[in-house]
CSV table of C-alpha atoms and ligand atoms in Angstrom, one decimal:
chain,number,residue,atom,x,y,z
A,11,MET,CA,103.5,182.5,-105.4
A,12,ALA,CA,103.8,184.1,-102.0
A,13,ASP,CA,105.7,187.1,-103.3
A,14,GLU,CA,103.3,187.5,-106.2
A,15,THR,CA,100.5,188.8,-104.1
A,16,ARG,CA,100.4,192.4,-105.5
A,17,PHE,CA,99.0,193.2,-108.8
A,18,VAL,CA,99.4,196.3,-110.9
A,19,GLU,CA,96.5,198.4,-111.3
A,20,GLU,CA,96.5,199.2,-114.9
A,21,ASN,CA,96.2,196.7,-117.7
A,22,THR,CA,99.5,195.4,-118.7
A,23,ASP,CA,99.9,195.2,-122.4
A,24,LYS,CA,100.2,191.5,-123.6
A,25,SER,CA,103.1,192.2,-125.7
A,26,ASP,CA,105.0,194.2,-123.2
A,27,ASP,CA,105.3,191.5,-120.4
A,28,TYR,CA,103.4,188.5,-121.1
A,29,ALA,CA,104.0,186.7,-117.6
A,30,ARG,CA,102.7,189.9,-115.9
A,31,TRP,CA,99.8,190.2,-118.3
A,32,TYR,CA,98.6,186.8,-117.4
A,33,LEU,CA,98.8,187.2,-113.7
A,34,ASP,CA,96.8,190.5,-113.9
A,35,VAL,CA,94.1,189.0,-116.1
A,36,VAL,CA,93.7,186.0,-113.5
A,37,ALA,CA,93.4,188.4,-110.7
A,38,LYS,CA,91.5,191.2,-112.3
A,39,ALA,CA,89.0,188.8,-114.0
A,40,GLN,CA,88.5,187.3,-110.6
A,41,LEU,CA,89.3,183.8,-111.8
A,42,ALA,CA,91.6,183.0,-108.8
A,43,ASP,CA,93.5,184.5,-105.8
A,44,TYR,CA,96.5,183.6,-103.9
A,45,SER,CA,95.9,181.8,-100.7
A,46,PRO,CA,97.7,181.6,-97.3
A,47,VAL,CA,99.0,178.2,-98.3
A,48,ARG,CA,102.3,178.5,-100.4
A,49,GLY,CA,101.6,177.4,-104.1
A,50,CYS,CA,97.9,176.8,-103.6
A,51,MET,CA,95.2,179.1,-105.2
A,52,VAL,CA,91.8,179.9,-104.4
A,53,ILE,CA,89.6,179.4,-107.4
A,54,ARG,CA,87.0,182.1,-107.2
A,55,PRO,CA,83.2,181.7,-108.3
A,56,TYR,CA,83.9,183.2,-111.9
A,57,GLY,CA,86.8,180.9,-112.5
A,58,TYR,CA,85.0,177.9,-110.9
A,59,ALA,CA,81.9,178.5,-113.2
A,60,LEU,CA,84.3,178.3,-116.2
A,61,TRP,CA,85.8,175.1,-114.7
A,62,GLU,CA,82.4,173.6,-114.2
A,63,ASN,CA,81.6,174.2,-117.9
A,64,MET,CA,84.7,172.7,-119.1
A,65,GLN,CA,84.1,169.7,-116.8
A,66,ALA,CA,80.7,169.2,-118.2
A,67,GLY,CA,82.0,169.2,-121.8
A,68,LEU,CA,84.6,166.7,-120.9
A,69,ASP,CA,82.8,164.4,-118.6
A,70,ALA,CA,80.0,164.0,-121.2
A,71,ARG,CA,82.7,162.8,-123.8
A,72,ILE,CA,84.3,160.4,-121.2
A,73,LYS,CA,81.0,158.9,-120.4
A,74,ALA,CA,80.1,158.8,-124.2
A,75,THR,CA,83.0,156.6,-124.7
A,76,GLY,CA,81.9,154.1,-122.1
A,77,HIS,CA,83.6,155.2,-119.0
A,78,VAL,CA,82.1,155.7,-115.5
A,79,ASN,CA,83.0,157.8,-112.6
A,80,ALA,CA,84.2,156.8,-109.2
A,81,TYR,CA,86.2,158.1,-106.2
A,82,PHE,CA,89.4,156.8,-104.6
A,83,PRO,CA,91.1,158.0,-101.4
A,84,LEU,CA,93.3,161.0,-101.2
A,85,PHE,CA,96.0,159.3,-99.2
A,86,ILE,CA,98.2,156.5,-100.5
A,87,PRO,CA,100.2,154.2,-98.0
A,88,GLU,CA,103.9,154.6,-98.8
A,89,SER,CA,104.3,150.8,-99.5
A,90,LEU,CA,101.9,150.9,-102.4
A,91,LEU,CA,103.4,153.9,-104.0
A,92,GLN,CA,106.8,152.0,-103.9
A,93,ARG,CA,105.4,148.8,-105.8
A,94,GLU,CA,106.4,150.2,-109.2
A,95,ALA,CA,110.1,151.4,-109.1
A,96,GLU,CA,110.0,153.9,-112.0
A,97,HIS,CA,106.7,155.4,-111.0
A,98,VAL,CA,107.8,156.2,-107.4
A,99,ALA,CA,111.2,157.4,-108.6
A,100,GLY,CA,109.6,159.8,-110.9
A,101,PHE,CA,107.1,161.3,-108.3
A,102,ASN,CA,109.2,161.1,-105.1
A,103,PRO,CA,110.7,164.6,-105.1
A,104,GLU,CA,107.0,166.2,-105.5
A,105,VAL,CA,105.2,164.0,-102.9
A,106,ALA,CA,103.8,165.5,-99.8
A,107,TRP,CA,104.0,163.1,-96.8
A,108,ILE,CA,101.6,162.8,-93.8
A,109,THR,CA,103.8,161.4,-90.8
A,110,ALA,CA,101.5,162.2,-87.9
A,111,ALA,CA,97.8,162.4,-87.2
A,112,GLY,CA,95.5,162.0,-84.4
A,113,GLY,CA,98.3,163.1,-82.0
A,114,ASN,CA,100.4,160.1,-83.0
A,115,GLN,CA,103.2,159.3,-85.4
A,116,LEU,CA,101.9,157.2,-88.2
A,117,GLU,CA,103.4,153.7,-88.4
A,118,GLU,CA,103.3,154.1,-92.2
A,119,ARG,CA,103.8,157.3,-93.9
A,120,LEU,CA,100.9,158.3,-96.3
A,121,ALA,CA,101.3,160.2,-99.4
A,122,VAL,CA,98.9,162.9,-100.4
A,123,ARG,CA,98.1,161.4,-103.9
A,124,PRO,CA,100.3,163.0,-106.7
A,125,THR,CA,98.3,160.7,-109.2
A,126,SER,CA,96.2,157.6,-108.3
A,127,GLU,CA,97.9,154.5,-110.4
A,128,ALA,CA,99.1,152.9,-107.1
A,129,MET,CA,95.6,153.3,-105.3
A,130,ILE,CA,93.5,152.4,-108.3
A,131,MET,CA,95.6,149.5,-109.6
A,132,THR,CA,95.6,148.0,-106.1
A,133,MET,CA,91.8,148.1,-106.1
A,134,TYR,CA,91.6,146.5,-109.7
A,135,GLY,CA,94.0,143.8,-108.5
A,136,LYS,CA,91.0,142.9,-106.1
A,137,TRP,CA,88.3,143.3,-108.5
A,138,VAL,CA,89.8,141.4,-111.6
A,139,GLN,CA,89.6,137.6,-111.2
A,140,SER,CA,88.3,136.5,-114.7
A,141,TRP,CA,88.5,137.7,-118.3
A,142,ARG,CA,84.8,138.6,-117.8
A,143,ASP,CA,85.8,141.4,-115.2
A,144,LEU,CA,87.6,143.2,-118.0
A,145,PRO,CA,87.7,145.9,-119.4
A,146,ILE,CA,87.4,148.2,-116.4
A,147,LEU,CA,86.9,151.8,-117.6
A,148,ILE,CA,86.8,154.2,-114.6
A,149,ASN,CA,87.4,158.0,-114.4
A,150,GLN,CA,87.9,160.0,-111.2
A,151,TRP,CA,87.4,163.8,-110.9
A,152,GLY,CA,89.5,165.0,-107.9
A,153,ASN,CA,92.6,167.0,-106.5
A,154,VAL,CA,96.1,166.1,-106.5
A,155,VAL,CA,99.1,167.6,-104.8
A,156,ARG,CA,102.6,167.9,-106.2
A,157,TRP,CA,105.1,169.9,-104.4
A,158,GLU,CA,106.2,172.6,-107.0
A,159,MET,CA,109.0,175.1,-106.4
A,160,ARG,CA,107.9,177.7,-109.0
A,161,THR,CA,104.1,178.0,-109.2
A,162,ARG,CA,101.7,180.1,-111.3
A,163,PRO,CA,97.8,180.1,-110.9
A,164,PHE,CA,96.2,177.4,-113.1
A,165,LEU,CA,99.5,176.6,-114.9
A,166,ARG,CA,101.4,175.0,-112.0
A,167,THR,CA,100.0,174.9,-108.6
A,168,THR,CA,100.8,172.6,-105.7
A,169,GLU,CA,97.3,171.3,-105.3
A,170,PHE,CA,95.1,171.3,-108.5
A,171,LEU,CA,91.9,169.9,-109.8
A,172,TRP,CA,91.9,167.2,-112.6
A,173,GLN,CA,90.2,164.2,-113.9
A,174,GLU,CA,92.3,160.8,-114.2
A,175,GLY,CA,91.1,157.9,-116.0
A,176,HIS,CA,92.4,154.4,-115.3
A,177,THR,CA,91.7,151.3,-117.5
A,178,ALA,CA,92.5,147.7,-117.4
A,179,HIS,CA,92.2,145.6,-120.6
A,180,ARG,CA,92.3,141.8,-121.5
A,181,ALA,CA,94.4,142.4,-124.6
A,182,GLU,CA,97.3,144.8,-125.6
A,183,ASP,CA,95.7,146.0,-128.7
A,184,GLU,CA,92.5,147.0,-126.8
A,185,ALA,CA,94.8,149.0,-124.2
A,186,ARG,CA,96.6,150.8,-127.1
A,187,GLU,CA,93.2,151.7,-128.8
A,188,GLU,CA,92.1,153.0,-125.6
A,189,VAL,CA,95.2,155.4,-125.2
A,190,LEU,CA,94.6,156.9,-128.6
A,191,ARG,CA,90.8,157.0,-128.1
A,192,MET,CA,91.2,159.2,-125.1
A,193,LEU,CA,93.8,161.3,-126.7
A,194,ASP,CA,91.3,162.0,-129.4
A,195,VAL,CA,88.6,162.7,-126.8
A,196,TYR,CA,91.0,165.4,-125.2
A,197,ARG,CA,91.8,166.9,-128.8
A,198,ASP,CA,88.0,167.1,-129.7
A,199,PHE,CA,87.3,168.6,-126.3
A,200,VAL,CA,90.0,171.2,-126.3
A,201,GLU,CA,89.4,172.3,-129.9
A,202,THR,CA,85.6,172.1,-129.9
A,203,GLU,CA,84.8,173.6,-126.5
A,204,LEU,CA,87.9,175.7,-125.7
A,205,GLY,CA,88.6,176.8,-129.2
A,206,VAL,CA,92.3,175.9,-128.7
A,207,PRO,CA,93.9,174.0,-131.7
A,208,VAL,CA,96.4,171.1,-130.7
A,209,LEU,CA,99.0,169.0,-131.9
A,210,ALA,CA,98.5,165.3,-131.1
A,211,GLY,CA,101.6,163.2,-130.8
A,212,ARG,CA,103.7,160.9,-128.8
A,213,LYS,CA,106.3,161.9,-126.2
A,214,SER,CA,110.0,161.0,-126.5
A,215,ASP,CA,111.2,158.6,-123.8
A,216,ALA,CA,112.9,161.4,-121.9
A,217,GLU,CA,109.5,163.3,-121.5
A,218,LYS,CA,107.1,160.5,-120.9
A,219,PHE,CA,105.3,159.7,-117.7
A,220,ALA,CA,107.0,157.9,-114.8
A,221,GLY,CA,106.4,154.3,-115.4
A,222,ALA,CA,104.6,154.5,-118.7
A,223,GLU,CA,105.8,152.6,-121.9
A,224,ALA,CA,104.4,155.2,-124.1
A,225,THR,CA,102.8,158.7,-123.4
A,226,TYR,CA,100.7,160.7,-125.9
A,227,THR,CA,100.2,164.3,-125.6
A,228,ILE,CA,98.2,167.2,-127.1
A,229,GLU,CA,100.3,170.3,-127.1
A,230,ALA,CA,98.7,173.8,-127.6
A,231,MET,CA,100.4,177.2,-128.7
A,232,MET,CA,99.9,180.1,-126.2
A,233,GLY,CA,99.8,183.7,-127.2
A,234,ASP,CA,103.5,184.2,-126.7
A,235,ALA,CA,104.0,181.1,-129.1
A,236,GLN,CA,105.2,178.8,-126.2
A,237,ALA,CA,103.8,175.4,-125.9
A,238,LEU,CA,101.4,174.0,-123.2
A,239,GLN,CA,101.0,170.3,-122.6
A,240,ALA,CA,97.1,170.2,-122.5
A,241,GLY,CA,96.4,166.6,-121.9
A,242,THR,CA,98.2,163.2,-121.7
A,243,SER,CA,97.4,159.5,-122.3
A,244,HIS,CA,99.6,156.7,-121.2
A,245,PHE,CA,100.1,153.1,-122.2
A,246,PHE,CA,101.6,150.9,-119.4
A,247,GLY,CA,101.9,147.7,-121.0
A,248,GLN,CA,101.7,145.1,-118.2
A,249,LYS,CA,104.0,146.8,-115.9
A,250,PHE,CA,101.5,148.2,-113.5
A,251,ALA,CA,99.5,145.0,-113.8
A,252,LYS,CA,102.4,142.9,-112.7
A,253,ALA,CA,103.4,145.3,-109.8
A,254,PHE,CA,99.8,145.6,-108.5
A,255,ASP,CA,99.1,141.9,-109.4
A,256,ILE,CA,96.0,142.6,-111.7
A,257,SER,CA,95.7,139.2,-113.2
A,258,PHE,CA,92.8,137.0,-114.6
A,259,LEU,CA,91.8,133.7,-115.6
A,260,ASP,CA,91.6,133.9,-119.4
A,261,GLN,CA,88.9,131.9,-121.6
A,262,ASP,CA,91.6,129.3,-122.4
A,263,GLY,CA,92.2,128.6,-118.7
A,264,GLU,CA,95.6,130.5,-118.7
A,265,ARG,CA,96.3,133.2,-115.9
A,266,ARG,CA,97.3,136.5,-117.6
A,267,HIS,CA,98.2,140.0,-116.5
A,268,ALA,CA,95.9,142.9,-117.7
A,269,TRP,CA,97.2,145.8,-119.8
A,270,THR,CA,96.5,149.2,-118.3
A,271,THR,CA,96.2,152.9,-119.3
A,272,SER,CA,95.6,156.2,-117.7
A,273,TRP,CA,94.9,159.7,-118.9
A,274,GLY,CA,94.6,163.1,-117.3
A,275,SER,CA,93.8,166.6,-117.8
A,276,SER,CA,93.5,169.4,-115.3
A,277,THR,CA,92.8,173.0,-114.3
A,278,ARG,CA,95.9,173.9,-116.4
A,279,LEU,CA,93.5,174.1,-119.3
A,280,VAL,CA,92.1,177.2,-117.7
A,281,GLY,CA,95.5,178.9,-118.1
A,282,GLY,CA,95.8,177.5,-121.7
A,283,LEU,CA,92.4,179.1,-122.6
A,284,ILE,CA,93.4,182.5,-121.0
A,285,MET,CA,96.7,182.5,-122.8
A,286,CYS,CA,95.4,181.3,-126.2
A,287,HIS,CA,92.7,183.8,-126.6
A,288,GLY,CA,93.3,186.8,-124.4
A,289,ASP,CA,94.4,190.2,-125.6
A,290,ASP,CA,95.4,193.7,-124.3
A,291,SER,CA,91.9,194.3,-122.9
A,292,GLY,CA,92.0,191.0,-120.9
A,293,LEU,CA,90.3,187.8,-121.1
A,294,ILE,CA,88.3,186.3,-124.1
A,295,ILE,CA,86.3,183.2,-123.2
A,296,PRO,CA,84.9,181.0,-125.9
A,297,PRO,CA,81.2,181.0,-125.7
A,298,ARG,CA,80.7,177.3,-125.2
A,299,VAL,CA,82.4,177.4,-121.7
A,300,ALA,CA,81.8,181.1,-120.8
A,301,PRO,CA,80.0,181.5,-117.3
A,302,HIS,CA,78.1,184.4,-118.9
A,303,GLN,CA,77.7,184.1,-122.7
A,304,THR,CA,76.2,187.5,-122.8
A,305,VAL,CA,76.1,190.4,-120.5
A,306,ILE,CA,73.3,192.9,-120.7
A,307,VAL,CA,74.1,196.4,-119.8
A,308,PRO,CA,71.1,198.6,-119.2
A,309,ILE,CA,71.6,202.2,-120.1
A,310,PHE,CA,69.4,205.0,-118.7
A,311,ARG,CA,70.1,208.7,-117.6
A,312,LYS,CA,67.0,209.4,-115.9
A,313,GLU,CA,64.9,207.6,-113.4
A,314,GLU,CA,61.9,207.7,-115.6
A,315,GLU,CA,63.8,205.7,-118.4
A,316,ARG,CA,64.8,202.9,-116.1
A,317,GLU,CA,61.2,201.4,-116.1
A,318,ALA,CA,61.1,201.1,-119.8
A,319,VAL,CA,64.7,199.7,-119.9
A,320,ARG,CA,63.9,197.2,-117.3
A,321,GLU,CA,60.9,195.9,-119.0
A,322,ALA,CA,62.8,195.4,-122.4
A,323,VAL,CA,65.6,193.7,-120.5
A,324,ASP,CA,63.2,191.3,-118.6
A,325,GLY,CA,61.6,190.6,-122.0
A,326,ILE,CA,65.1,189.7,-123.4
A,327,THR,CA,66.2,187.4,-120.6
A,328,ARG,CA,62.8,185.7,-120.9
A,329,SER,CA,63.2,185.0,-124.6
A,330,LEU,CA,66.8,183.8,-124.1
A,331,ASP,CA,66.0,181.7,-121.1
A,332,GLY,CA,67.5,178.1,-121.7
A,333,GLN,CA,69.3,179.2,-124.8
A,334,VAL,CA,71.9,181.7,-123.9
A,335,ARG,CA,73.6,182.2,-120.4
A,336,CYS,CA,72.8,185.8,-119.6
A,337,HIS,CA,73.9,188.1,-116.9
A,338,VAL,CA,72.2,191.4,-116.4
A,339,ASP,CA,74.4,194.1,-114.7
A,340,TRP,CA,72.2,196.3,-112.6
A,341,SER,CA,75.1,197.5,-110.6
A,342,GLU,CA,75.4,201.2,-109.6
A,343,ASN,CA,78.3,201.5,-111.9
A,344,THR,CA,78.3,203.6,-115.1
A,345,PRO,CA,77.8,201.9,-118.4
A,346,GLY,CA,81.3,202.8,-119.5
A,347,TRP,CA,82.8,201.1,-116.3
A,348,LYS,CA,80.5,198.1,-117.1
A,349,PHE,CA,81.8,197.8,-120.7
A,350,ASN,CA,85.3,197.8,-119.7
A,351,GLU,CA,84.7,195.4,-116.7
A,352,TRP,CA,82.9,192.8,-119.0
A,353,GLU,CA,85.3,193.1,-121.6
A,354,MET,CA,88.4,192.5,-119.2
A,355,ARG,CA,86.4,189.5,-117.9
A,356,GLY,CA,85.9,188.0,-121.4
A,357,VAL,CA,82.3,187.9,-121.8
A,358,PRO,CA,81.8,186.9,-125.6
A,359,VAL,CA,78.9,189.2,-126.4
A,360,ARG,CA,77.6,192.5,-124.7
A,361,LEU,CA,74.0,193.6,-125.3
A,362,GLU,CA,73.4,197.3,-124.8
A,363,VAL,CA,69.8,198.4,-124.1
A,364,GLY,CA,69.0,202.0,-123.8
A,365,PRO,CA,65.8,204.1,-124.1
A,366,ARG,CA,66.4,204.8,-127.8
A,367,ASP,CA,66.8,201.0,-128.5
A,368,VAL,CA,63.8,200.3,-126.4
A,369,ALA,CA,61.9,202.8,-128.6
A,370,GLN,CA,63.1,201.1,-131.8
A,371,GLY,CA,62.5,197.5,-130.5
A,372,GLN,CA,66.1,196.6,-130.6
A,373,ALA,CA,69.5,196.0,-128.7
A,374,VAL,CA,73.0,196.7,-129.8
A,375,ALA,CA,75.3,193.7,-129.6
A,376,VAL,CA,79.1,194.0,-129.4
A,377,ARG,CA,81.4,191.0,-130.0
A,378,ARG,CA,84.4,190.7,-127.5
A,379,ASP,CA,86.8,189.4,-130.0
A,380,THR,CA,86.4,191.8,-133.0
A,381,ARG,CA,84.4,194.6,-131.2
A,382,ALA,CA,81.9,194.5,-134.2
A,383,LYS,CA,78.7,196.2,-133.3
A,384,GLU,CA,75.1,195.1,-134.7
A,385,SER,CA,71.7,196.2,-133.9
A,386,ILE,CA,69.4,193.2,-133.6
A,387,PRO,CA,65.6,193.4,-133.3
A,388,LEU,CA,64.3,192.3,-130.0
A,389,SER,CA,62.0,189.8,-131.5
A,390,GLY,CA,64.9,188.3,-133.6
A,391,LEU,CA,67.3,188.0,-130.5
A,392,ALA,CA,66.7,184.4,-129.7
A,393,THR,CA,67.9,183.3,-133.2
A,394,ARG,CA,70.5,185.9,-133.8
A,395,LEU,CA,72.3,185.7,-130.5
A,396,PRO,CA,73.2,182.0,-130.7
A,397,GLU,CA,74.3,182.5,-134.3
A,398,LEU,CA,76.6,185.2,-133.1
A,399,LEU,CA,77.9,183.2,-130.3
A,400,ASP,CA,78.6,180.3,-132.6
A,401,ASP,CA,80.4,182.6,-135.0
A,402,VAL,CA,82.7,184.0,-132.0
A,403,GLN,CA,83.5,180.5,-131.0
A,404,ARG,CA,84.5,179.6,-134.6
A,405,SER,CA,86.5,182.8,-135.1
A,406,LEU,CA,88.4,182.3,-132.0
A,407,PHE,CA,89.6,178.8,-133.1
A,408,ASP,CA,90.5,180.2,-136.8
A,409,ARG,CA,92.4,183.0,-135.1
A,410,ALA,CA,94.4,180.5,-133.1
A,411,VAL,CA,95.0,178.2,-136.0
A,412,ALA,CA,96.3,181.0,-138.0
A,413,PHE,CA,98.5,182.4,-135.3
A,414,ARG,CA,100.0,178.9,-134.8
A,415,ALA,CA,100.7,178.5,-138.5
A,416,ALA,CA,102.5,181.9,-138.4
A,417,HIS,CA,104.7,180.8,-135.7
A,418,THR,CA,105.4,177.3,-136.9
A,419,HIS,CA,108.7,176.6,-138.7
A,420,HIS,CA,110.4,173.7,-140.4
A,421,VAL,CA,114.2,173.6,-139.8
A,422,LYS,CA,116.9,171.3,-141.0
A,423,SER,CA,119.7,171.9,-138.5
A,424,LEU,CA,120.3,172.8,-134.9
A,425,ASP,CA,122.1,176.0,-136.0
A,426,GLU,CA,119.0,177.0,-137.9
A,427,LEU,CA,116.7,176.1,-134.9
A,428,ALA,CA,119.1,178.0,-132.5
A,429,GLU,CA,119.2,181.1,-134.8
A,430,LEU,CA,115.5,181.3,-135.2
A,431,ILE,CA,114.2,180.5,-131.7
A,432,GLU,CA,116.7,183.2,-130.5
A,433,LYS,CA,114.4,185.8,-132.5
A,434,GLU,CA,111.0,184.4,-131.9
A,435,ARG,CA,109.2,181.6,-130.0
A,436,GLY,CA,107.2,179.0,-132.0
A,437,PHE,CA,106.9,175.3,-132.9
A,438,PHE,CA,109.8,174.0,-134.8
A,439,TRP,CA,109.5,170.8,-136.8
A,440,ALA,CA,112.5,169.0,-137.6
A,441,PRO,CA,113.9,165.5,-138.7
A,442,TRP,CA,115.1,163.6,-135.6
A,443,CYS,CA,117.1,160.3,-135.3
A,444,GLY,CA,115.3,159.3,-132.2
A,445,SER,CA,118.3,159.3,-130.0
A,446,ALA,CA,118.0,161.0,-126.4
A,447,ALA,CA,121.4,162.5,-126.9
A,448,CYS,CA,120.4,164.5,-129.9
A,449,GLU,CA,117.2,165.6,-128.0
A,450,GLU,CA,119.4,166.7,-125.0
A,451,ALA,CA,121.8,168.5,-127.4
A,452,VAL,CA,118.8,170.7,-128.7
A,453,ARG,CA,117.6,171.4,-125.1
A,454,GLU,CA,121.1,172.3,-123.8
A,455,ARG,CA,121.6,174.8,-126.7
A,456,THR,CA,118.2,176.3,-127.1
A,457,ARG,CA,116.3,175.4,-123.8
A,458,ALA,CA,113.6,174.0,-126.2
A,459,THR,CA,112.2,170.6,-125.4
A,460,LEU,CA,110.8,167.9,-127.5
A,461,ARG,CA,107.1,168.6,-127.3
A,462,CYS,CA,106.1,165.4,-129.4
A,463,ILE,CA,106.4,163.3,-132.4
A,464,PRO,CA,103.2,164.2,-134.3
A,465,LEU,CA,100.8,161.5,-135.2
A,466,ASP,CA,99.8,163.4,-138.4
A,467,GLY,CA,101.7,165.5,-140.7
A,468,GLY,CA,105.2,164.4,-139.7
A,469,ASP,CA,106.9,164.5,-143.0
A,470,ASP,CA,110.1,166.3,-142.3
A,471,ARG,CA,112.5,163.7,-143.3
A,472,GLY,CA,116.4,163.9,-144.1
A,473,PRO,CA,119.3,163.9,-141.9
A,474,CYS,CA,118.7,164.3,-138.1
A,475,LEU,CA,119.0,168.0,-137.2
A,476,VAL,CA,121.8,167.3,-134.7
A,477,CYS,CA,123.9,164.2,-135.8
A,478,GLY,CA,123.1,164.1,-139.4
A,479,GLN,CA,122.1,160.4,-139.3
A,480,PRO,CA,119.2,159.2,-141.2
A,481,ALA,CA,116.0,160.4,-139.3
A,482,ASP,CA,112.9,158.2,-139.0
A,483,HIS,CA,111.0,160.8,-136.9
A,484,THR,CA,109.8,164.3,-137.2
A,485,ALA,CA,109.7,166.0,-134.0
A,486,VAL,CA,108.4,169.3,-132.7
A,487,PHE,CA,110.5,171.3,-130.5
A,488,ALA,CA,109.4,174.5,-128.6
A,489,HIS,CA,109.8,176.5,-125.3
A,490,SER,CA,107.1,175.4,-123.0
A,491,TYR,CA,105.2,175.9,-119.9
B,13,ZN,ZN1,120.5,162.5,-134.2
């Protein structure tokens, strides 16, 4: 990111240079800025307010499904990280190590956590003795560090914020249910709150999490028709329980190992939201998570008009208090400047209040997504505005669903896939025999990866798109972030 510190001044059209457009929106909407630390971003107040609203929506769902929050240390002793061989092999290249502290070399290196399985499973090993101690259903909100070579604000940063849930269960079927339950919590959260439709499915062995027996994912389509992995949920079987000695005395007097899961989602979702909904004028934030659901722009030419407008605006904010998150822009900029600014920053609905509106007892509402205007009587704002915001939320989701449908293709062969994907990005559904060699052949020829084996709607059957052998699976291939 160090060489990406300059931004162009004019709006970049989304269709011209998508990558540039994304960076411009992040910077100009004041969501994040580059920091003196390579690959690490500063999340600015507007971006952080968005993240806090997202967190609230997800946290409520995590708690409603019986989980509680806790906090574990940022540092993980090397010996702990090494207990599960596949896990450590998967993460080793990305781990940042602390070798010295307090003026001395450390006897044992400490990893800055890339994820917390090793730490949390160690503690579960201590806490679990009897079948009565299970299940353990804990979530943690925190930060992790993964040393990335190529970074991009929100999408891939060296340090990022996330939540990671870790659970331990008495029985296999309970753990498997948990993995799918949390995948569905992610699906519901991302679709309902962020207005981003997702495809839920299982990862292939090549794409699963280091140390997992099965990884499930939700995949979203961005505005350039590439895929973004928006949340994952992992089934570990008894592997971690054996490596970290999480065992319990069962009801029948037998000593057994627990079954564990983990699931995570991160500030990456902010990037997903920007890329799913944004347009050439900038950001469009879904009302449910928008820091300001409505911005009120007072309009007056003469000083003597100001008082009447102020009175009307104060009345509006009072009537919307507790119902709609409002921001009044009293800054010294012109109304036209304010319109552009708040459009670019993605506020779902703008309210214009001028002397003529005050005289007529109304305000003019302008939707960010369609730019449709409507005059609303001040007395009816408290009912009409929430309806309008609901409608924006629904429209954004519907638009994203239609966009995904228009960029989804069903293909029968690798030739067909290669030819189509050359012309346009998208989700490509195809019959797949399940072999890693065929998956790799697709990647080599098209750079598309196997995003998931969808849980629903996978009825693309017939010969495997690569080898022609009978295919038991439908796989979705795409270029991805
Ligand atoms: Zn095959």
